Amino acid sequence: MKTALLIPIYKPCDKAYPFLKTIDPTSFEKIVVVDDGSGEAFKPIFDQIASLENFVVLSYPENHGKGYALKYGIAHIRENYKEVTGIITADGDGQHTLPDIIKLRDAMEEHPNDLLLGVRDFSLPETPARNKVGNRFSTFYFKMATGKHIQDTQTGLRGIPQNLFDLALDIEGDRYEYEFNFLHDAARAAGITQIVITTIYDNNENSHFRPIRDSMRIYKTPLLYILIAVTSFFIDFGLFALLEFLLNVDFPLIVLIPYLGARLVSGPYNFIMNNFIVFPNKEKVLNKVLKYIAVFSINVCIGLGLLFLFDHFLLANVGENVAAKVGLLALKVLVEAIIFVINYFISKAFIFAKKKTKKRQ
């Protein structure tokens, strides 16, 4: 299997050139370094790198982010080195050792169609607390989203097989969120092989990762979904409580009218916000509307069914008992919380799923 090594670099640290110089030029079909708009001050370093045997340096004037640099490099390799059937990506800030890079290259021979991940061991006692917490959260979220357990979702050492080149180029995101987005979609398209690598901590002195801003980018979709879900809930719950308070009707209308009335207002709001803000894509709106209506109808039936059961069996005197009304409202909160979690994954994978791109020839 012929592989290329791809390393995106922004403002290289003093470790970059000495490390790259140790790479055997014959160990890869081509070694591609992407200068992600580092500026004129760093041109001498990239000139040194470009002078190394079997190295090529790709540069552009402005910084666009790691995701952009990776896609730029993958596109270059794909178009100019047709013989390459696998790409190893590695960070340029001293986070990966040469033996680990070679380990992934060799593993691609055994797993030619899998996405390979060089994963760190976060259970080591010397692992900083912030790294452990961040990894546990991202691992949990990834498991919920894809059903697959990934030991290290933020690793930059990866082996991308040829069957995933198209997907890698179609993924949204230009900065650190790109790697997570790609991993998420690749988990659905191919197998994943995890290989334990050396864990290196240097207090992030060479990293350009901005914890708050870049974390917001990585988890933008679930965060926006939660925000819109919360506002949708307040609209829905507020109308439900108001209608229940104003109406003077008996069971089952005391449940049916407030529930449907509130949903007919909050539902369209939720769809519009999710369609244009949380899960924007080029899929036809009508197709998404039809899928949303189908899921919406099922949710309404489930919600009403649970509320009816609660009211019928536990609160038969709902129209006369204030405490019973409070109980009904409390149950609605519980029901909506359950539906909220389930709907996030249904929305992402079904209602607002991106249309699969046709494979490039």
mmCIF file of C-alpha atoms in Angstrom:
data_model
loop_
_atom_site.group_PDB
_atom_site.id
_atom_site.type_symbol
_atom_site.label_atom_id
_atom_site.label_comp_id
_atom_site.label_asym_id
_atom_site.label_seq_id
_atom_site.Cartn_x
_atom_site.Cartn_y
_atom_site.Cartn_z
ATOM 1 C CA MET A 1 0.000 0.000 0.000
ATOM 2 C CA LYS A 2 1.419 3.375 -1.017
ATOM 3 C CA THR A 3 0.902 6.079 1.579
ATOM 4 C CA ALA A 4 1.571 9.798 1.838
ATOM 5 C CA LEU A 5 2.281 11.733 5.023
ATOM 6 C CA LEU A 6 0.341 14.983 5.467
ATOM 7 C CA ILE A 7 1.337 17.533 8.128
ATOM 8 C CA PRO A 8 -0.491 20.868 8.484
ATOM 9 C CA ILE A 9 1.578 23.538 10.244
ATOM 10 C CA TYR A 10 0.737 27.036 11.440
ATOM 11 C CA LYS A 11 3.641 29.108 12.733
ATOM 12 C CA PRO A 12 6.020 26.191 13.254
ATOM 13 C CA CYS A 13 7.711 25.815 16.635
ATOM 14 C CA ASP A 14 11.417 25.195 16.991
ATOM 15 C CA LYS A 15 10.785 21.418 17.065
ATOM 16 C CA ALA A 16 9.187 21.246 13.627
ATOM 17 C CA TYR A 17 12.160 21.252 11.252
ATOM 18 C CA PRO A 18 14.458 19.057 13.412
ATOM 19 C CA PHE A 19 11.643 16.497 13.710
ATOM 20 C CA LEU A 20 10.761 16.488 10.004
ATOM 21 C CA LYS A 21 14.435 16.114 9.150
ATOM 22 C CA THR A 22 14.491 12.743 10.947
ATOM 23 C CA ILE A 23 11.829 11.235 8.669
ATOM 24 C CA ASP A 24 13.258 8.750 6.172
ATOM 25 C CA PRO A 25 12.266 10.208 2.766
ATOM 26 C CA THR A 26 11.698 6.694 1.396
ATOM 27 C CA SER A 27 9.199 5.770 4.121
ATOM 28 C CA PHE A 28 6.358 7.505 2.287
ATOM 29 C CA GLU A 29 5.380 7.974 -1.328
ATOM 30 C CA LYS A 30 5.306 11.709 -0.651
ATOM 31 C CA ILE A 31 5.550 13.921 2.426
ATOM 32 C CA VAL A 32 3.309 16.972 2.161
ATOM 33 C CA VAL A 33 3.547 19.902 4.565
ATOM 34 C CA VAL A 34 0.844 22.574 4.417
ATOM 35 C CA ASP A 35 1.816 26.060 5.550
ATOM 36 C CA ASP A 36 -1.513 27.344 6.886
ATOM 37 C CA GLY A 37 -0.832 31.042 6.277
ATOM 38 C CA SER A 38 2.015 31.340 8.792
ATOM 39 C CA GLY A 39 3.313 34.544 7.209
ATOM 40 C CA GLU A 40 6.607 35.829 5.850
ATOM 41 C CA ALA A 41 8.376 35.538 9.208
ATOM 42 C CA PHE A 42 8.219 31.737 8.942
ATOM 43 C CA LYS A 43 9.102 31.431 5.264
ATOM 44 C CA PRO A 44 12.771 30.513 5.967
ATOM 45 C CA ILE A 45 11.647 27.500 8.006
ATOM 46 C CA PHE A 46 9.309 26.289 5.270
ATOM 47 C CA ASP A 47 12.065 26.805 2.704
ATOM 48 C CA GLN A 48 14.248 24.495 4.794
ATOM 49 C CA ILE A 49 11.467 21.928 4.940
ATOM 50 C CA ALA A 50 10.881 22.161 1.179
ATOM 51 C CA SER A 51 14.584 21.417 0.592
ATOM 52 C CA LEU A 52 14.294 18.028 2.293
ATOM 53 C CA GLU A 53 14.198 15.022 -0.010
ATOM 54 C CA ASN A 54 10.698 13.853 -1.030
ATOM 55 C CA PHE A 55 9.058 16.801 0.776
ATOM 56 C CA VAL A 56 6.676 19.302 -0.796
ATOM 57 C CA VAL A 57 5.425 22.441 0.931
ATOM 58 C CA LEU A 58 2.052 23.947 0.029
ATOM 59 C CA SER A 59 1.476 27.540 1.113
ATOM 60 C CA TYR A 60 -1.251 30.165 0.951
ATOM 61 C CA PRO A 61 -1.130 33.718 2.337
ATOM 62 C CA GLU A 62 -3.868 33.716 4.998
ATOM 63 C CA ASN A 63 -4.520 31.421 7.939
ATOM 64 C CA HIS A 64 -7.703 29.393 7.423
ATOM 65 C CA GLY A 65 -7.459 26.717 10.115
ATOM 66 C CA LYS A 66 -6.349 23.133 10.518
ATOM 67 C CA GLY A 67 -9.394 21.661 8.804
ATOM 68 C CA TYR A 68 -8.843 23.800 5.726
ATOM 69 C CA ALA A 69 -5.160 22.842 5.648
ATOM 70 C CA LEU A 70 -5.986 19.135 5.870
ATOM 71 C CA LYS A 71 -8.495 19.328 3.035
ATOM 72 C CA TYR A 72 -6.073 21.403 0.981
ATOM 73 C CA GLY A 73 -3.381 18.754 1.422
ATOM 74 C CA ILE A 74 -5.694 15.809 0.779
ATOM 75 C CA ALA A 75 -6.962 17.418 -2.427
ATOM 76 C CA HIS A 76 -3.376 18.010 -3.590
ATOM 77 C CA ILE A 77 -2.349 14.418 -2.901
ATOM 78 C CA ARG A 78 -5.470 13.042 -4.511
ATOM 79 C CA GLU A 79 -4.973 15.032 -7.696
ATOM 80 C CA ASN A 80 -1.201 14.776 -8.055
ATOM 81 C CA TYR A 81 -0.254 11.373 -6.677
ATOM 82 C CA LYS A 82 -2.728 8.905 -8.139
ATOM 83 C CA GLU A 83 -0.750 5.950 -6.841
ATOM 84 C CA VAL A 84 -1.345 6.931 -3.203
ATOM 85 C CA THR A 85 -4.017 4.761 -1.564
ATOM 86 C CA GLY A 86 -3.670 6.002 2.006
ATOM 87 C CA ILE A 87 -2.823 9.233 3.816
ATOM 88 C CA ILE A 88 -1.346 9.511 7.293
ATOM 89 C CA THR A 89 -2.097 12.856 8.951
ATOM 90 C CA ALA A 90 0.040 14.055 11.837
ATOM 91 C CA ASP A 91 0.321 17.243 13.862
ATOM 92 C CA GLY A 92 3.279 19.548 13.393
ATOM 93 C CA ASP A 93 3.617 20.623 17.017
ATOM 94 C CA GLY A 94 5.576 17.713 18.451
ATOM 95 C CA GLN A 95 2.568 15.685 19.625
ATOM 96 C CA HIS A 96 3.422 12.551 17.645
ATOM 97 C CA THR A 97 6.566 10.440 17.609
ATOM 98 C CA LEU A 98 8.072 9.079 14.417
ATOM 99 C CA PRO A 99 7.688 5.430 15.561
ATOM 100 C CA ASP A 100 3.968 6.023 16.105
ATOM 101 C CA ILE A 101 3.583 7.564 12.660
ATOM 102 C CA ILE A 102 5.314 4.553 11.119
ATOM 103 C CA LYS A 103 3.146 2.254 13.242
ATOM 104 C CA LEU A 104 0.003 3.709 11.678
ATOM 105 C CA ARG A 105 1.513 3.521 8.202
ATOM 106 C CA ASP A 106 2.227 -0.186 8.651
ATOM 107 C CA ALA A 107 -1.235 -0.819 10.133
ATOM 108 C CA MET A 108 -2.826 0.499 6.948
ATOM 109 C CA GLU A 109 -1.526 -2.593 5.186
ATOM 110 C CA GLU A 110 -3.602 -4.762 7.527
ATOM 111 C CA HIS A 111 -6.663 -2.490 7.522
ATOM 112 C CA PRO A 112 -6.715 -0.909 4.033
ATOM 113 C CA ASN A 113 -10.367 0.205 4.222
ATOM 114 C CA ASP A 114 -10.529 1.371 7.841
ATOM 115 C CA LEU A 115 -9.977 4.790 9.314
ATOM 116 C CA LEU A 116 -6.987 4.392 11.633
ATOM 117 C CA LEU A 117 -6.684 6.425 14.815
ATOM 118 C CA GLY A 118 -3.563 6.817 16.917
ATOM 119 C CA VAL A 119 -5.219 7.036 20.338
ATOM 120 C CA ARG A 120 -3.698 8.269 23.598
ATOM 121 C CA ASP A 121 -4.177 6.585 26.960
ATOM 122 C CA PHE A 122 -6.053 9.057 29.153
ATOM 123 C CA SER A 123 -6.085 6.716 32.138
ATOM 124 C CA LEU A 124 -2.426 7.384 32.939
ATOM 125 C CA PRO A 125 -1.896 9.101 36.302
ATOM 126 C CA GLU A 126 0.149 11.900 34.719
ATOM 127 C CA THR A 127 -2.716 12.893 32.404
ATOM 128 C CA PRO A 128 -3.798 16.489 33.201
ATOM 129 C CA ALA A 129 -7.295 16.752 34.680
ATOM 130 C CA ARG A 130 -8.544 19.031 31.890
ATOM 131 C CA ASN A 131 -7.517 16.430 29.290
ATOM 132 C CA LYS A 132 -9.314 13.634 31.134
ATOM 133 C CA VAL A 133 -12.510 15.634 31.537
ATOM 134 C CA GLY A 134 -12.494 16.815 27.931
ATOM 135 C CA ASN A 135 -11.844 13.322 26.629
ATOM 136 C CA ARG A 136 -14.596 11.746 28.736
ATOM 137 C CA PHE A 137 -17.143 14.264 27.524
ATOM 138 C CA SER A 138 -16.200 13.917 23.852
ATOM 139 C CA THR A 139 -16.082 10.116 24.113
ATOM 140 C CA PHE A 140 -19.535 10.023 25.708
ATOM 141 C CA TYR A 141 -20.999 12.407 23.130
ATOM 142 C CA PHE A 142 -19.449 10.432 20.251
ATOM 143 C CA LYS A 143 -20.828 7.174 21.639
ATOM 144 C CA MET A 144 -24.302 8.677 21.862
ATOM 145 C CA ALA A 145 -24.087 10.110 18.356
ATOM 146 C CA THR A 146 -22.636 7.109 16.513
ATOM 147 C CA GLY A 147 -22.900 4.099 18.793
ATOM 148 C CA LYS A 148 -19.123 3.621 18.615
ATOM 149 C CA HIS A 149 -16.623 3.993 21.423
ATOM 150 C CA ILE A 150 -13.551 5.986 20.463
ATOM 151 C CA GLN A 151 -10.785 6.215 23.039
ATOM 152 C CA ASP A 152 -9.425 9.515 21.692
ATOM 153 C CA THR A 153 -11.738 11.584 19.490
ATOM 154 C CA GLN A 154 -9.330 14.515 19.230
ATOM 155 C CA THR A 155 -6.242 12.729 17.963
ATOM 156 C CA GLY A 156 -4.572 14.281 14.940
ATOM 157 C CA LEU A 157 -2.662 11.103 14.051
ATOM 158 C CA ARG A 158 -4.913 9.310 11.603
ATOM 159 C CA GLY A 159 -4.723 6.963 8.656
ATOM 160 C CA ILE A 160 -7.232 7.829 5.939
ATOM 161 C CA PRO A 161 -7.825 5.109 3.313
ATOM 162 C CA GLN A 162 -8.563 5.915 -0.299
ATOM 163 C CA ASN A 163 -12.235 4.992 0.088
ATOM 164 C CA LEU A 164 -12.614 7.939 2.501
ATOM 165 C CA PHE A 165 -10.813 10.606 0.429
ATOM 166 C CA ASP A 166 -14.091 11.907 -1.028
ATOM 167 C CA LEU A 167 -15.730 12.075 2.373
ATOM 168 C CA ALA A 168 -12.724 13.873 3.862
ATOM 169 C CA LEU A 169 -13.004 16.578 1.195
ATOM 170 C CA ASP A 170 -16.769 17.011 1.614
ATOM 171 C CA ILE A 171 -16.824 17.511 5.389
ATOM 172 C CA GLU A 172 -17.795 20.965 6.665
ATOM 173 C CA GLY A 173 -15.519 23.004 8.902
ATOM 174 C CA ASP A 174 -12.170 24.713 8.401
ATOM 175 C CA ARG A 175 -10.722 24.670 11.907
ATOM 176 C CA TYR A 176 -10.485 22.117 14.718
ATOM 177 C CA GLU A 177 -14.143 21.144 14.364
ATOM 178 C CA TYR A 178 -13.313 19.560 10.998
ATOM 179 C CA GLU A 179 -11.517 16.607 12.571
ATOM 180 C CA PHE A 180 -14.448 15.803 14.854
ATOM 181 C CA ASN A 181 -16.973 16.211 12.017
ATOM 182 C CA PHE A 182 -14.931 13.920 9.781
ATOM 183 C CA LEU A 183 -14.568 11.300 12.514
ATOM 184 C CA HIS A 184 -18.326 11.425 13.123
ATOM 185 C CA ASP A 185 -19.219 10.837 9.469
ATOM 186 C CA ALA A 186 -16.403 8.342 8.853
ATOM 187 C CA ALA A 187 -17.683 6.216 11.749
ATOM 188 C CA ARG A 188 -20.864 5.686 9.737
ATOM 189 C CA ALA A 189 -19.085 5.047 6.443
ATOM 190 C CA ALA A 190 -16.230 2.713 7.373
ATOM 191 C CA GLY A 191 -14.662 0.654 10.101
ATOM 192 C CA ILE A 192 -12.407 2.274 12.680
ATOM 193 C CA THR A 193 -9.204 0.731 13.989
ATOM 194 C CA GLN A 194 -7.644 2.254 17.101
ATOM 195 C CA ILE A 195 -3.930 1.962 17.797
ATOM 196 C CA VAL A 196 -2.476 3.062 21.129
ATOM 197 C CA ILE A 197 0.338 5.599 20.746
ATOM 198 C CA THR A 198 2.716 7.451 23.040
ATOM 199 C CA THR A 199 1.007 10.112 25.134
ATOM 200 C CA ILE A 200 2.926 13.396 25.092
ATOM 201 C CA TYR A 201 2.062 16.419 27.215
ATOM 202 C CA ASP A 202 4.012 19.636 26.837
ATOM 203 C CA ASN A 203 1.573 21.980 28.621
ATOM 204 C CA ASN A 204 0.202 22.871 25.162
ATOM 205 C CA GLU A 205 3.106 25.255 24.666
ATOM 206 C CA ASN A 206 3.198 24.517 20.930
ATOM 207 C CA SER A 207 -0.543 24.184 20.400
ATOM 208 C CA HIS A 208 -2.698 26.799 18.679
ATOM 209 C CA PHE A 209 -5.871 25.256 20.115
ATOM 210 C CA ARG A 210 -8.047 27.864 21.856
ATOM 211 C CA PRO A 211 -9.974 25.926 24.522
ATOM 212 C CA ILE A 212 -13.171 27.988 24.664
ATOM 213 C CA ARG A 213 -13.503 29.198 21.082
ATOM 214 C CA ASP A 214 -12.427 25.963 19.417
ATOM 215 C CA SER A 215 -14.466 23.791 21.782
ATOM 216 C CA MET A 216 -17.485 25.894 20.835
ATOM 217 C CA ARG A 217 -16.727 25.169 17.186
ATOM 218 C CA ILE A 218 -16.360 21.435 17.794
ATOM 219 C CA TYR A 219 -19.605 21.127 19.759
ATOM 220 C CA LYS A 220 -21.474 23.895 17.948
ATOM 221 C CA THR A 221 -24.204 21.595 16.661
ATOM 222 C CA PRO A 222 -25.290 20.047 19.991
ATOM 223 C CA LEU A 223 -24.929 23.388 21.783
ATOM 224 C CA LEU A 224 -27.142 25.179 19.264
ATOM 225 C CA TYR A 225 -29.589 22.288 19.341
ATOM 226 C CA ILE A 226 -29.840 22.532 23.128
ATOM 227 C CA LEU A 227 -30.337 26.302 22.987
ATOM 228 C CA ILE A 228 -33.117 26.046 20.409
ATOM 229 C CA ALA A 229 -34.662 23.063 22.188
ATOM 230 C CA VAL A 230 -34.787 25.065 25.421
ATOM 231 C CA THR A 231 -36.504 28.024 23.757
ATOM 232 C CA SER A 232 -38.883 25.630 21.980
ATOM 233 C CA PHE A 233 -39.657 24.006 25.309
ATOM 234 C CA PHE A 234 -40.476 27.316 26.985
ATOM 235 C CA ILE A 235 -42.795 28.237 24.111
ATOM 236 C CA ASP A 236 -44.445 24.816 24.219
ATOM 237 C CA PHE A 237 -44.644 24.530 27.999
ATOM 238 C CA GLY A 238 -45.823 28.115 28.445
ATOM 239 C CA LEU A 239 -48.677 27.700 25.986
ATOM 240 C CA PHE A 240 -49.547 24.280 27.424
ATOM 241 C CA ALA A 241 -49.744 25.666 30.976
ATOM 242 C CA LEU A 242 -51.708 28.736 29.857
ATOM 243 C CA LEU A 243 -54.282 26.760 27.874
ATOM 244 C CA GLU A 244 -54.657 24.230 30.674
ATOM 245 C CA PHE A 245 -55.250 27.054 33.131
ATOM 246 C CA LEU A 246 -57.785 28.878 30.929
ATOM 247 C CA LEU A 247 -59.779 25.898 29.719
ATOM 248 C CA ASN A 248 -62.699 24.606 31.700
ATOM 249 C CA VAL A 249 -63.137 21.213 30.082
ATOM 250 C CA ASP A 250 -63.014 17.631 31.274
ATOM 251 C CA PHE A 251 -60.743 14.724 30.430
ATOM 252 C CA PRO A 252 -59.548 14.040 27.757
ATOM 253 C CA LEU A 253 -59.873 17.558 26.307
ATOM 254 C CA ILE A 254 -57.978 19.051 29.269
ATOM 255 C CA VAL A 255 -54.906 17.191 27.992
ATOM 256 C CA LEU A 256 -55.558 17.063 24.253
ATOM 257 C CA ILE A 257 -56.269 20.740 23.501
ATOM 258 C CA PRO A 258 -53.354 22.299 25.442
ATOM 259 C CA TYR A 259 -50.898 19.713 24.158
ATOM 260 C CA LEU A 260 -51.838 20.015 20.491
ATOM 261 C CA GLY A 261 -52.245 23.797 20.675
ATOM 262 C CA ALA A 262 -48.790 24.251 22.152
ATOM 263 C CA ARG A 263 -47.180 21.814 19.722
ATOM 264 C CA LEU A 264 -48.704 23.501 16.669
ATOM 265 C CA VAL A 265 -46.861 26.678 17.654
ATOM 266 C CA SER A 266 -43.566 25.312 18.991
ATOM 267 C CA GLY A 267 -43.213 22.668 16.239
ATOM 268 C CA PRO A 268 -42.856 25.039 13.247
ATOM 269 C CA TYR A 269 -40.540 27.297 15.273
ATOM 270 C CA ASN A 270 -38.336 24.325 16.171
ATOM 271 C CA PHE A 271 -38.182 23.112 12.565
ATOM 272 C CA ILE A 272 -37.282 26.510 11.117
ATOM 273 C CA MET A 273 -34.517 27.123 13.657
ATOM 274 C CA ASN A 274 -33.023 23.639 13.290
ATOM 275 C CA ASN A 275 -33.215 23.728 9.522
ATOM 276 C CA PHE A 276 -31.475 27.053 9.033
ATOM 277 C CA ILE A 277 -29.208 27.285 12.093
ATOM 278 C CA VAL A 278 -28.397 23.889 13.621
ATOM 279 C CA PHE A 279 -28.416 21.488 10.671
ATOM 280 C CA PRO A 280 -28.102 23.645 7.526
ATOM 281 C CA ASN A 281 -27.576 21.727 4.295
ATOM 282 C CA LYS A 282 -28.614 21.735 0.645
ATOM 283 C CA GLU A 283 -31.246 19.008 0.954
ATOM 284 C CA LYS A 284 -34.653 20.074 -0.375
ATOM 285 C CA VAL A 285 -36.712 21.750 2.347
ATOM 286 C CA LEU A 286 -39.858 19.830 1.340
ATOM 287 C CA ASN A 287 -38.113 16.510 1.980
ATOM 288 C CA LYS A 288 -37.060 17.694 5.438
ATOM 289 C CA VAL A 289 -40.557 19.033 6.179
ATOM 290 C CA LEU A 290 -42.130 15.671 5.353
ATOM 291 C CA LYS A 291 -39.638 13.799 7.538
ATOM 292 C CA TYR A 292 -40.111 16.318 10.340
ATOM 293 C CA ILE A 293 -43.902 15.937 10.177
ATOM 294 C CA ALA A 294 -43.539 12.160 10.409
ATOM 295 C CA VAL A 295 -41.294 12.353 13.485
ATOM 296 C CA PHE A 296 -43.380 15.209 14.923
ATOM 297 C CA SER A 297 -46.538 13.103 14.649
ATOM 298 C CA ILE A 298 -44.897 10.159 16.383
ATOM 299 C CA ASN A 299 -43.656 12.437 19.162
ATOM 300 C CA VAL A 300 -47.129 13.904 19.638
ATOM 301 C CA CYS A 301 -48.637 10.429 19.886
ATOM 302 C CA ILE A 302 -46.011 9.300 22.398
ATOM 303 C CA GLY A 303 -46.353 12.447 24.471
ATOM 304 C CA LEU A 304 -50.141 12.375 24.467
ATOM 305 C CA GLY A 305 -50.180 8.672 25.233
ATOM 306 C CA LEU A 306 -48.013 9.113 28.313
ATOM 307 C CA LEU A 307 -49.983 12.127 29.511
ATOM 308 C CA PHE A 308 -53.300 10.331 29.022
ATOM 309 C CA LEU A 309 -52.069 7.302 30.931
ATOM 310 C CA PHE A 310 -50.870 9.505 33.777
ATOM 311 C CA ASP A 311 -54.079 11.503 33.870
ATOM 312 C CA HIS A 312 -56.399 8.541 33.502
ATOM 313 C CA PHE A 313 -54.817 6.259 36.061
ATOM 314 C CA LEU A 314 -53.394 8.708 38.612
ATOM 315 C CA LEU A 315 -55.201 12.022 38.291
ATOM 316 C CA ALA A 316 -58.798 11.332 37.396
ATOM 317 C CA ASN A 317 -59.941 14.659 38.894
ATOM 318 C CA VAL A 318 -57.535 16.883 36.999
ATOM 319 C CA GLY A 319 -60.152 19.547 36.316
ATOM 320 C CA GLU A 320 -60.818 20.135 39.991
ATOM 321 C CA ASN A 321 -57.536 19.420 41.730
ATOM 322 C CA VAL A 322 -54.803 22.074 41.527
ATOM 323 C CA ALA A 323 -52.168 19.639 42.792
ATOM 324 C CA ALA A 324 -53.118 17.277 40.005
ATOM 325 C CA LYS A 325 -52.511 20.023 37.428
ATOM 326 C CA VAL A 326 -49.056 20.575 38.857
ATOM 327 C CA GLY A 327 -48.477 16.833 38.511
ATOM 328 C CA LEU A 328 -49.531 16.906 34.871
ATOM 329 C CA LEU A 329 -47.154 19.775 34.139
ATOM 330 C CA ALA A 330 -44.333 17.935 35.901
ATOM 331 C CA LEU A 331 -44.942 14.832 33.803
ATOM 332 C CA LYS A 332 -44.887 16.905 30.638
ATOM 333 C CA VAL A 333 -41.415 18.161 31.597
ATOM 334 C CA LEU A 334 -40.235 14.567 32.026
ATOM 335 C CA VAL A 335 -41.782 13.421 28.749
ATOM 336 C CA GLU A 336 -40.308 16.317 26.804
ATOM 337 C CA ALA A 337 -36.847 15.730 28.310
ATOM 338 C CA ILE A 338 -36.846 12.145 27.055
ATOM 339 C CA ILE A 339 -38.106 13.156 23.612
ATOM 340 C CA PHE A 340 -35.522 15.972 23.469
ATOM 341 C CA VAL A 341 -32.559 13.589 23.789
ATOM 342 C CA ILE A 342 -33.935 11.100 21.281
ATOM 343 C CA ASN A 343 -34.855 13.818 18.785
ATOM 344 C CA TYR A 344 -31.324 15.233 18.615
ATOM 345 C CA PHE A 345 -29.991 12.041 17.076
ATOM 346 C CA ILE A 346 -33.077 11.532 14.905
ATOM 347 C CA SER A 347 -32.763 15.107 13.610
ATOM 348 C CA LYS A 348 -29.064 14.785 12.839
ATOM 349 C CA ALA A 349 -29.210 11.333 11.251
ATOM 350 C CA PHE A 350 -32.639 11.411 9.562
ATOM 351 C CA ILE A 351 -34.560 14.682 9.283
ATOM 352 C CA PHE A 352 -31.686 17.076 8.541
ATOM 353 C CA ALA A 353 -29.136 14.520 7.300
ATOM 354 C CA LYS A 354 -26.904 15.768 4.529
ATOM 355 C CA LYS A 355 -27.442 14.207 1.149
ATOM 356 C CA LYS A 356 -24.599 11.822 0.361
ATOM 357 C CA THR A 357 -22.289 13.221 -2.255
ATOM 358 C CA LYS A 358 -21.609 11.231 -5.359
ATOM 359 C CA LYS A 359 -18.184 9.697 -5.541
ATOM 360 C CA ARG A 360 -15.789 11.678 -7.716
ATOM 361 C CA GLN A 361 -14.411 9.936 -10.745
#
